[in-house]
Amino acid sequence: MCGIVGYIGDQEAEDLLLTGLKRLEYRGYDSAGLATVDESGLHVQKREGKVDDLRNSLDSAPMPGTTGIGHTRWATHGAPNDVNAHPHVSTDGSFALVHNGIIENHGVLKKKLKEKGYTFQSDTDTEVLVYLIEEVKRAADLSLPEAVRQALTQVIGAYGIAIVSGEDPDLLIAARNGSPLILGVGEDEYFIGSDAAPLVEHTRQVVYLEDGEMATLRRSGYNVTTIDNEPL
């Protein structure tokens, strides 16, 4: 089973995310990765193997930023390796995404994206979702949250996702359909987890996202809507 953690606040994200991933190790996994954001942009590292392997690689190349996402992957599409590990990044390097679940119509979506000129580096359905969001955003000149919402209306299958933007350090996006995702509410900081294990040491206030819901988080607050853009 895959695991997701996310954070936005004033603390350095790297160690907090790694600790959260360690708390998700019981779920089983074959690779791990992080994406953080600071004023200089997006930083991504991912490795086949254990969270400790990822932590060791970060000793010589730490990841700055107080917004970030992390993931432990159990291979479904593609072999367990560095390329297939999450997070996956848009072709323009502007945002990164982690994903639990299976996109059932990824083959159809991938074919359409290839016809538009996208070249795929991994064997994952997750990379298809990243490029779909990128294409929707580019084609209609949308904000990233709106592009995510509109892209998800085209997706068939299960997902729990978290996204950070290299162009906006004050943004964390989460959405779920058939794959659990929890929002932890702190003091001027917010957490995302695929279950409560990464959150309990930070807050006992949580919002359980329901199927077909999406949360947009900033340090000043958060809002939740349906994928069909109905406010909650």
Coordinates of N, CA and C in Angstrom, one line a residue:
M1 N 0.8 -1.2 0.0 CA 0.0 0.0 0.0 C 0.9 1.2 0.0
C2 N 0.5 2.3 -0.7 CA 1.2 3.5 -0.8 C 0.8 4.4 0.4
G3 N 1.7 5.4 0.7 CA 1.5 6.3 1.8 C 1.8 7.7 1.3
I4 N 1.0 8.7 1.8 CA 1.1 10.1 1.5 C 1.3 10.9 2.8
V5 N 2.2 11.9 2.8 CA 2.2 12.9 3.8 C 2.4 14.3 3.1
G6 N 1.9 15.3 3.7 CA 2.0 16.6 3.2 C 2.1 17.7 4.3
Y7 N 2.7 18.8 4.1 CA 2.8 19.8 5.1 C 2.9 21.2 4.5
I8 N 2.2 22.2 5.1 CA 2.4 23.6 4.8 C 2.3 24.4 6.1
G9 N 3.3 25.2 6.3 CA 3.4 26.0 7.6 C 4.6 26.7 7.7
D10 N 5.2 26.8 8.9 CA 6.4 27.6 9.1 C 7.6 26.7 9.5
Q11 N 7.4 25.4 9.7 CA 8.5 24.5 10.0 C 9.1 24.0 8.7
E12 N 10.4 23.7 8.8 CA 11.1 23.1 7.7 C 10.4 21.7 7.4
A13 N 10.1 21.5 6.2 CA 9.2 20.4 5.8 C 10.0 19.0 5.8
E14 N 11.3 19.1 5.4 CA 12.0 17.8 5.1 C 11.9 16.8 6.2
D15 N 12.4 17.2 7.4 CA 12.4 16.2 8.5 C 11.0 15.8 8.9
L16 N 10.1 16.7 8.9 CA 8.7 16.4 9.3 C 8.1 15.4 8.3
L17 N 8.4 15.5 7.0 CA 7.9 14.6 6.0 C 8.5 13.2 6.2
L18 N 9.8 13.2 6.4 CA 10.5 11.9 6.5 C 10.0 11.2 7.8
T19 N 9.8 11.9 8.8 CA 9.2 11.3 10.1 C 7.8 10.7 9.8
G20 N 7.0 11.5 9.0 CA 5.7 11.0 8.7 C 5.8 9.7 7.8
L21 N 6.7 9.7 6.9 CA 6.9 8.5 6.0 C 7.3 7.3 6.9
K22 N 8.2 7.5 7.8 CA 8.6 6.4 8.7 C 7.4 5.8 9.4
R23 N 6.4 6.7 9.8 CA 5.2 6.2 10.5 C 4.3 5.4 9.6
L24 N 4.5 5.6 8.3 CA 3.7 4.8 7.3 C 4.3 3.6 6.8
E25 N 5.5 3.2 7.4 CA 6.3 2.1 6.8 C 5.5 0.8 7.0
Y26 N 4.7 0.7 8.0 CA 3.9 -0.5 8.3 C 3.1 -0.9 7.1
R27 N 2.7 0.0 6.2 CA 1.9 -0.2 5.0 C 2.6 -1.0 4.0
G28 N 4.0 -1.1 4.0 CA 4.7 -1.8 3.0 C 5.0 -0.9 1.8
Y29 N 6.2 -0.9 1.2 CA 6.5 0.0 0.1 C 7.8 -0.5 -0.5
D30 N 8.2 0.1 -1.7 CA 9.4 -0.3 -2.3 C 10.3 0.9 -2.7
S31 N 9.7 2.2 -2.6 CA 10.5 3.4 -2.9 C 9.8 4.5 -2.1
A32 N 10.6 5.6 -2.0 CA 10.1 6.8 -1.3 C 10.7 8.1 -1.9
G33 N 9.9 9.2 -1.7 CA 10.4 10.4 -2.3 C 9.7 11.6 -1.6
L34 N 10.4 12.8 -1.8 CA 9.9 14.0 -1.3 C 9.9 15.1 -2.4
A35 N 9.0 16.1 -2.2 CA 9.1 17.3 -3.0 C 8.8 18.5 -2.0
T36 N 9.7 19.5 -2.0 CA 9.5 20.6 -1.1 C 9.6 21.9 -2.0
V37 N 9.1 23.0 -1.5 CA 9.1 24.2 -2.2 C 9.6 25.4 -1.3
D38 N 10.5 26.2 -1.8 CA 10.8 27.5 -1.2 C 10.8 28.6 -2.3
E39 N 11.3 29.7 -1.9 CA 11.2 30.9 -2.8 C 12.0 30.6 -4.1
S40 N 13.0 29.7 -4.1 CA 13.7 29.4 -5.3 C 13.1 28.4 -6.2
G41 N 12.0 27.8 -5.8 CA 11.3 26.8 -6.6 C 11.1 25.4 -6.0
L42 N 11.0 24.5 -6.9 CA 10.7 23.1 -6.5 C 11.9 22.2 -6.3
H43 N 11.9 21.4 -5.3 CA 13.0 20.5 -5.0 C 12.5 19.1 -4.9
V44 N 13.0 18.1 -5.6 CA 12.5 16.8 -5.6 C 13.7 15.8 -5.5
Q45 N 13.5 14.8 -4.6 CA 14.4 13.6 -4.5 C 13.5 12.4 -4.3
K46 N 13.9 11.3 -4.9 CA 13.2 10.0 -4.7 C 14.1 8.9 -5.0
R47 N 13.9 7.8 -4.3 CA 14.8 6.7 -4.3 C 14.1 5.3 -4.2
E48 N 14.5 4.4 -4.9 CA 14.1 3.0 -4.7 C 14.6 2.6 -3.3
G49 N 13.9 1.8 -2.6 CA 14.4 1.3 -1.3 C 13.6 1.9 -0.1
K50 N 14.2 2.0 1.0 CA 13.6 2.4 2.3 C 13.6 3.9 2.5
V51 N 12.8 4.4 3.4 CA 12.9 5.8 3.8 C 14.2 6.2 4.3
D52 N 14.9 5.3 5.0 CA 16.3 5.6 5.5 C 17.3 5.8 4.3
D53 N 17.0 5.1 3.2 CA 17.9 5.3 2.0 C 17.7 6.7 1.5
L54 N 16.5 7.1 1.5 CA 16.2 8.5 1.1 C 16.8 9.5 2.0
R55 N 16.6 9.3 3.3 CA 17.2 10.2 4.3 C 18.7 10.3 4.2
N56 N 19.4 9.1 3.9 CA 20.8 9.2 3.8 C 21.2 10.0 2.6
S57 N 20.5 9.9 1.5 CA 20.8 10.7 0.3 C 20.6 12.2 0.5
L58 N 19.7 12.5 1.5 CA 19.4 13.9 1.8 C 20.5 14.5 2.7
D59 N 21.3 13.7 3.3 CA 22.3 14.2 4.2 C 23.3 15.1 3.5
S60 N 23.6 14.8 2.2 CA 24.5 15.6 1.4 C 23.8 16.6 0.5
A61 N 22.5 16.5 0.4 CA 21.7 17.4 -0.4 C 20.4 17.7 0.2
P62 N 20.4 18.5 1.3 CA 19.1 18.7 2.0 C 18.1 19.5 1.1
M63 N 16.9 19.4 1.5 CA 15.8 20.0 0.7 C 15.1 21.1 1.5
P64 N 15.4 22.4 1.1 CA 14.8 23.5 1.8 C 13.3 23.7 1.5
G65 N 12.6 24.4 2.4 CA 11.2 24.7 2.1 C 10.3 24.3 3.3
T66 N 9.3 25.1 3.5 CA 8.3 24.9 4.5 C 6.9 24.4 4.0
T67 N 6.9 24.0 2.7 CA 5.8 23.3 2.1 C 6.3 22.1 1.4
G68 N 5.7 21.0 1.6 CA 6.2 19.8 0.9 C 5.2 18.6 0.9
I69 N 5.5 17.6 0.1 CA 4.8 16.3 0.1 C 5.8 15.2 0.1
G70 N 5.3 14.0 0.6 CA 6.2 12.8 0.6 C 5.3 11.6 0.3
H71 N 6.0 10.5 -0.2 CA 5.3 9.4 -0.6 C 6.1 8.1 -0.4
T72 N 5.5 7.0 -0.1 CA 6.0 5.7 -0.1 C 5.2 4.9 -1.1
R73 N 5.9 4.2 -2.1 CA 5.1 3.6 -3.2 C 5.2 2.1 -3.1
W74 N 4.1 1.4 -3.4 CA 4.1 0.0 -3.6 C 3.8 -0.2 -5.1
A75 N 4.7 -0.8 -5.9 CA 4.6 -0.7 -7.3 C 3.3 -1.4 -7.8
T76 N 2.6 -0.7 -8.7 CA 1.4 -1.3 -9.4 C 1.7 -1.1 -10.9
H77 N 2.0 0.1 -11.3 CA 2.3 0.3 -12.8 C 3.8 0.6 -12.8
G78 N 4.6 -0.4 -13.4 CA 6.0 -0.2 -13.5 C 6.8 -0.8 -12.4
A79 N 8.1 -1.1 -12.7 CA 8.9 -1.8 -11.7 C 9.3 -0.8 -10.6
P80 N 9.7 -1.3 -9.4 CA 10.2 -0.4 -8.4 C 11.6 0.1 -8.7
N81 N 11.7 1.4 -9.0 CA 13.0 2.0 -9.3 C 12.8 3.5 -9.1
D82 N 13.9 4.2 -9.3 CA 14.0 5.7 -9.0 C 13.0 6.4 -10.0
V83 N 12.9 6.0 -11.2 CA 12.1 6.7 -12.2 C 10.6 6.6 -11.9
N84 N 10.2 5.4 -11.5 CA 8.8 5.2 -11.2 C 8.4 5.7 -9.9
A85 N 9.3 6.0 -9.0 CA 9.0 6.5 -7.7 C 8.3 7.8 -7.7
H86 N 7.6 8.1 -6.7 CA 6.9 9.4 -6.6 C 7.8 10.4 -5.7
P87 N 7.7 11.7 -5.9 CA 6.7 12.4 -6.7 C 7.1 12.4 -8.2
H88 N 6.0 12.7 -9.0 CA 6.2 13.0 -10.4 C 6.0 14.4 -10.7
V89 N 6.8 15.0 -11.7 CA 6.8 16.4 -11.9 C 6.4 16.7 -13.3
S90 N 5.7 17.8 -13.5 CA 5.2 18.3 -14.8 C 6.4 18.6 -15.7
T91 N 6.2 18.6 -17.0 CA 7.3 18.7 -17.9 C 8.0 20.1 -17.8
D92 N 7.2 21.1 -17.4 CA 7.8 22.4 -17.2 C 8.4 22.6 -15.8
G93 N 8.3 21.6 -15.0 CA 8.9 21.7 -13.7 C 8.2 22.6 -12.7
S94 N 6.9 22.9 -13.0 CA 6.2 23.9 -12.1 C 5.5 23.2 -10.9
F95 N 5.2 21.9 -11.0 CA 4.5 21.3 -9.9 C 4.8 19.8 -9.8
A96 N 4.7 19.3 -8.6 CA 4.9 17.9 -8.3 C 3.7 17.3 -7.7
L97 N 3.5 16.0 -7.9 CA 2.3 15.3 -7.4 C 2.7 13.9 -6.9
V98 N 2.0 13.5 -5.8 CA 2.1 12.1 -5.3 C 0.7 11.5 -5.4
H99 N 0.6 10.2 -5.5 CA -0.7 9.6 -5.8 C -0.8 8.2 -5.2
N100 N -1.8 7.9 -4.5 CA -2.2 6.6 -4.1 C -3.4 6.1 -5.0
G101 N -3.5 4.9 -5.4 CA -4.7 4.4 -6.1 C -4.3 4.0 -7.5
I102 N -5.3 3.8 -8.3 CA -5.1 3.3 -9.7 C -6.0 4.1 -10.7
I103 N -5.4 4.8 -11.7 CA -6.2 5.5 -12.7 C -6.6 4.5 -13.8
E104 N -7.8 4.1 -13.8 CA -8.3 3.0 -14.6 C -8.2 3.4 -16.1
N105 N -8.5 4.6 -16.4 CA -8.5 5.0 -17.8 C -7.2 5.7 -18.2
H106 N -6.1 5.3 -17.6 CA -4.8 6.0 -17.9 C -4.3 5.7 -19.3
G107 N -4.7 4.5 -19.8 CA -4.2 4.2 -21.2 C -4.8 5.1 -22.2
V108 N -6.1 5.4 -22.1 CA -6.8 6.3 -23.0 C -6.2 7.7 -22.9
L109 N -6.1 8.1 -21.6 CA -5.5 9.5 -21.4 C -4.1 9.6 -21.9
K110 N -3.3 8.6 -21.7 CA -1.9 8.6 -22.2 C -1.8 8.7 -23.7
K111 N -2.7 8.0 -24.4 CA -2.7 8.1 -25.8 C -3.0 9.5 -26.3
K112 N -4.0 10.1 -25.7 CA -4.3 11.5 -26.1 C -3.2 12.4 -25.8
L113 N -2.5 12.3 -24.7 CA -1.4 13.2 -24.3 C -0.2 13.0 -25.2
K114 N 0.0 11.7 -25.6 CA 1.1 11.5 -26.6 C 0.8 12.2 -27.9
E115 N -0.4 12.2 -28.3 CA -0.8 12.9 -29.5 C -0.6 14.4 -29.4
K116 N -0.6 14.9 -28.2 CA -0.3 16.3 -28.0 C 1.2 16.6 -27.8
G117 N 2.0 15.6 -27.9 CA 3.4 15.8 -27.8 C 4.1 15.5 -26.5
Y118 N 3.4 14.9 -25.5 CA 4.0 14.6 -24.3 C 4.8 13.3 -24.4
T119 N 6.0 13.3 -23.8 CA 6.8 12.1 -23.8 C 6.9 11.6 -22.3
F120 N 6.7 10.3 -22.1 CA 6.6 9.8 -20.8 C 8.0 9.1 -20.4
Q121 N 8.4 9.4 -19.2 CA 9.6 8.9 -18.7 C 9.4 7.6 -17.8
S122 N 8.3 7.5 -17.2 CA 8.0 6.4 -16.3 C 7.0 5.4 -16.9
D123 N 6.7 4.3 -16.2 CA 5.6 3.4 -16.6 C 4.4 3.6 -15.7
T124 N 4.3 4.7 -15.0 CA 3.2 4.8 -14.0 C 2.0 5.5 -14.6
D125 N 0.8 5.2 -14.0 CA -0.4 5.9 -14.3 C -0.4 7.3 -13.7
T126 N 0.5 7.5 -12.7 CA 0.6 8.8 -12.0 C 1.2 9.9 -12.9
E127 N 2.2 9.5 -13.7 CA 2.7 10.5 -14.6 C 1.7 10.9 -15.6
V128 N 0.8 10.0 -16.0 CA -0.3 10.4 -16.9 C -1.2 11.5 -16.2
L129 N -1.5 11.3 -15.0 CA -2.3 12.3 -14.3 C -1.6 13.7 -14.2
V130 N -0.3 13.7 -13.9 CA 0.5 14.9 -13.9 C 0.4 15.6 -15.2
Y131 N 0.6 14.9 -16.3 CA 0.6 15.6 -17.6 C -0.8 16.0 -18.0
L132 N -1.8 15.3 -17.6 CA -3.2 15.7 -17.8 C -3.5 17.0 -17.2
I133 N -3.1 17.2 -15.9 CA -3.3 18.4 -15.2 C -2.5 19.6 -15.9
E134 N -1.3 19.3 -16.3 CA -0.5 20.3 -17.0 C -1.1 20.7 -18.3
E135 N -1.7 19.8 -19.1 CA -2.3 20.1 -20.3 C -3.6 20.9 -20.1
V136 N -4.4 20.5 -19.2 CA -5.6 21.3 -18.9 C -5.2 22.7 -18.5
K137 N -4.2 22.8 -17.6 CA -3.8 24.2 -17.2 C -3.3 25.0 -18.3
R138 N -2.5 24.4 -19.2 CA -1.9 25.2 -20.3 C -2.9 25.6 -21.3
A139 N -3.8 24.6 -21.7 CA -4.8 24.8 -22.8 C -5.7 25.9 -22.5
A140 N -6.2 26.1 -21.2 CA -7.2 27.1 -20.8 C -6.6 28.2 -20.0
D141 N -5.3 28.2 -19.7 CA -4.6 29.2 -18.9 C -5.3 29.3 -17.5
L142 N -5.4 28.2 -16.9 CA -6.0 28.1 -15.6 C -5.1 28.2 -14.4
S143 N -5.6 28.5 -13.2 CA -4.8 28.4 -12.0 C -4.6 26.9 -11.8
L144 N -3.5 26.5 -11.0 CA -3.3 25.1 -10.7 C -4.4 24.5 -10.0
P145 N -5.0 25.0 -9.0 CA -6.2 24.4 -8.3 C -7.3 24.1 -9.3
E146 N -7.6 25.1 -10.2 CA -8.7 24.8 -11.1 C -8.4 23.8 -12.1
A147 N -7.1 23.8 -12.6 CA -6.7 22.8 -13.5 C -6.8 21.4 -12.9
V148 N -6.4 21.2 -11.6 CA -6.5 19.9 -11.0 C -7.9 19.5 -10.9
R149 N -8.8 20.4 -10.5 CA -10.2 20.1 -10.4 C -10.8 19.6 -11.8
Q150 N -10.5 20.4 -12.8 CA -11.1 20.0 -14.1 C -10.4 18.7 -14.7
A151 N -9.2 18.5 -14.4 CA -8.5 17.3 -14.9 C -9.1 16.1 -14.2
L152 N -9.4 16.2 -12.9 CA -10.0 15.1 -12.2 C -11.4 14.7 -12.6
T153 N -12.1 15.6 -13.3 CA -13.4 15.2 -13.8 C -13.3 14.3 -15.0
Q154 N -12.0 14.2 -15.6 CA -11.8 13.2 -16.7 C -11.3 11.9 -16.2
V155 N -11.0 11.8 -14.9 CA -10.3 10.6 -14.4 C -11.3 9.5 -13.9
I156 N -11.1 8.3 -14.3 CA -11.9 7.2 -13.8 C -10.9 6.3 -13.0
G157 N -11.3 6.0 -11.8 CA -10.5 5.2 -10.9 C -10.4 5.7 -9.5
A158 N -9.4 5.2 -8.8 CA -9.2 5.6 -7.4 C -8.0 6.5 -7.3
Y159 N -8.1 7.5 -6.4 CA -6.9 8.3 -6.2 C -7.0 9.0 -4.8
G160 N -5.9 9.2 -4.2 CA -5.6 10.1 -3.2 C -4.4 10.9 -3.7
I161 N -4.5 12.2 -3.8 CA -3.3 12.9 -4.4 C -3.0 14.1 -3.5
A162 N -1.7 14.5 -3.6 CA -1.3 15.8 -3.0 C -0.3 16.4 -4.0
I163 N -0.4 17.8 -4.1 CA 0.3 18.5 -5.1 C 0.9 19.8 -4.4
V164 N 2.2 20.1 -4.8 CA 2.8 21.4 -4.5 C 3.3 22.1 -5.7
S165 N 3.3 23.4 -5.7 CA 3.7 24.2 -6.8 C 5.0 24.9 -6.6
G166 N 5.9 24.8 -7.6 CA 7.2 25.5 -7.5 C 7.0 27.0 -7.7
E167 N 5.8 27.4 -8.2 CA 5.6 28.8 -8.5 C 4.8 29.5 -7.4
D168 N 4.4 28.7 -6.4 CA 3.6 29.2 -5.3 C 3.9 28.4 -4.0
P169 N 4.8 28.8 -3.2 CA 5.2 28.1 -2.0 C 4.0 28.1 -0.9
D170 N 3.0 28.9 -1.1 CA 1.9 29.0 -0.2 C 0.7 28.2 -0.7
L171 N 0.9 27.1 -1.2 CA -0.2 26.3 -1.8 C 0.1 24.8 -1.7
L172 N -0.9 24.1 -1.2 CA -0.9 22.6 -1.1 C -2.3 22.2 -1.5
I173 N -2.4 21.2 -2.4 CA -3.6 20.8 -3.0 C -3.8 19.3 -2.6
A174 N -5.0 18.9 -2.2 CA -5.2 17.4 -1.9 C -6.6 17.1 -2.5
A175 N -6.7 15.8 -2.9 CA -8.0 15.4 -3.4 C -8.1 13.9 -3.2
R176 N -9.3 13.3 -3.1 CA -9.5 11.9 -3.0 C -10.7 11.4 -3.7
N177 N -10.6 10.1 -4.1 CA -11.7 9.4 -4.6 C -11.4 7.9 -4.4
G178 N -11.9 7.3 -3.4 CA -11.7 5.9 -3.2 C -10.4 5.5 -2.5
S179 N -9.6 6.5 -2.2 CA -8.3 6.3 -1.5 C -8.2 7.3 -0.3
P180 N -8.1 6.8 0.9 CA -8.3 7.7 2.1 C -7.3 8.8 2.1
L181 N -7.7 10.0 2.6 CA -6.9 11.2 2.8 C -7.4 12.0 3.9
I182 N -6.6 12.4 4.8 CA -7.0 13.2 6.0 C -6.2 14.5 6.0
L183 N -6.9 15.6 6.4 CA -6.4 16.9 6.6 C -6.2 17.2 8.1
G184 N -5.0 17.4 8.5 CA -4.8 17.8 9.9 C -4.7 19.3 10.0
V185 N -5.4 19.9 11.0 CA -5.5 21.3 11.2 C -4.7 21.7 12.4
G186 N -3.6 22.6 12.2 CA -2.8 23.1 13.3 C -3.0 24.6 13.4
E187 N -2.0 25.2 14.2 CA -2.0 26.7 14.3 C -1.2 27.2 13.1
D188 N -1.9 27.8 12.2 CA -1.2 28.4 11.0 C -0.4 27.4 10.2
E189 N -0.8 26.1 10.3 CA -0.1 25.0 9.6 C -1.1 23.9 9.4
Y190 N -0.9 23.1 8.3 CA -1.8 22.1 7.9 C -1.0 20.9 7.5
F191 N -1.6 19.7 7.7 CA -0.9 18.4 7.4 C -1.9 17.6 6.5
I192 N -1.3 16.7 5.7 CA -2.0 15.8 4.9 C -1.5 14.4 5.2
G193 N -2.3 13.4 5.4 CA -1.9 12.0 5.6 C -2.8 11.0 4.9
S194 N -2.3 9.9 4.5 CA -3.2 8.9 3.9 C -3.8 8.1 5.1
D195 N -3.3 8.2 6.3 CA -4.0 7.8 7.5 C -3.5 8.7 8.6
A196 N -4.0 8.5 9.9 CA -3.7 9.4 11.0 C -2.3 9.3 11.5
A197 N -1.6 8.2 11.2 CA -0.3 8.0 11.8 C 0.7 9.1 11.7
P198 N 0.8 9.8 10.6 CA 1.8 10.9 10.5 C 1.3 12.2 11.2
L199 N 0.0 12.2 11.6 CA -0.6 13.5 12.0 C -0.7 13.6 13.6
V200 N -0.8 12.5 14.2 CA -1.2 12.5 15.7 C -0.2 13.2 16.6
E201 N 1.1 13.3 16.2 CA 2.0 14.0 17.1 C 1.9 15.5 16.9
H202 N 1.2 15.9 15.8 CA 1.1 17.4 15.5 C -0.2 18.0 15.9
T203 N -1.3 17.2 15.7 CA -2.6 17.8 15.9 C -3.6 16.6 16.1
R204 N -4.7 16.9 16.9 CA -5.8 16.0 17.0 C -7.1 16.5 16.3
Q205 N -6.9 17.7 15.6 CA -8.0 18.2 14.8 C -7.9 17.8 13.4
V206 N -8.8 17.1 12.9 CA -8.7 16.5 11.5 C -10.0 16.7 10.7
V207 N -9.8 16.7 9.4 CA -11.0 16.7 8.5 C -10.8 15.5 7.6
Y208 N -11.7 14.6 7.6 CA -11.7 13.5 6.7 C -12.3 13.8 5.3
L209 N -11.4 13.9 4.3 CA -11.9 14.2 3.0 C -12.8 13.0 2.5
E210 N -13.9 13.3 1.9 CA -14.8 12.2 1.4 C -14.5 12.0 -0.1
D211 N -15.0 10.9 -0.7 CA -14.8 10.7 -2.1 C -15.4 11.9 -2.9
G212 N -14.6 12.3 -3.9 CA -15.0 13.3 -4.8 C -14.8 14.7 -4.2
E213 N -13.9 14.8 -3.2 CA -13.7 16.1 -2.6 C -12.2 16.5 -2.8
M214 N -12.0 17.9 -2.8 CA -10.7 18.5 -3.0 C -10.5 19.6 -2.0
A215 N -9.3 19.7 -1.5 CA -8.9 20.7 -0.5 C -7.8 21.6 -1.1
T216 N -7.9 22.9 -0.9 CA -6.9 23.8 -1.3 C -6.4 24.5 0.0
L217 N -5.1 24.3 0.4 CA -4.6 24.7 1.6 C -3.6 25.8 1.4
R218 N -3.7 26.9 2.3 CA -2.7 27.9 2.4 C -2.5 28.2 3.9
R219 N -1.4 28.8 4.2 CA -1.1 29.1 5.6 C -2.2 29.8 6.3
S220 N -2.9 30.6 5.6 CA -4.0 31.5 6.1 C -5.3 30.7 6.3
G221 N -5.4 29.5 5.8 CA -6.6 28.7 5.9 C -6.8 27.7 4.7
Y222 N -7.9 27.1 4.7 CA -8.2 26.1 3.7 C -9.6 26.1 3.3
N223 N -9.9 25.6 2.1 CA -11.3 25.4 1.7 C -11.4 24.0 1.0
V224 N -12.6 23.5 1.1 CA -12.9 22.1 0.5 C -14.1 22.3 -0.4
T225 N -14.0 21.8 -1.6 CA -15.1 21.7 -2.6 C -15.2 20.3 -3.1
T226 N -16.3 20.1 -3.8 CA -16.4 18.8 -4.6 C -15.6 19.0 -5.9
I227 N -15.3 17.9 -6.5 CA -14.7 17.9 -7.8 C -15.5 18.6 -8.9
D228 N -16.8 18.7 -8.6 CA -17.8 19.4 -9.5 C -17.9 20.9 -9.1
N229 N -17.0 21.3 -8.2 CA -16.9 22.7 -7.7 C -18.0 23.2 -6.9
E230 N -18.6 22.3 -6.1 CA -19.6 22.7 -5.1 C -18.9 23.0 -3.8
P231 N -19.1 24.2 -3.2 CA -18.4 24.5 -1.9 C -18.9 23.7 -0.8
L232 N -18.0 23.3 0.1 CA -18.4 22.5 1.3 C -18.0 23.3 2.6

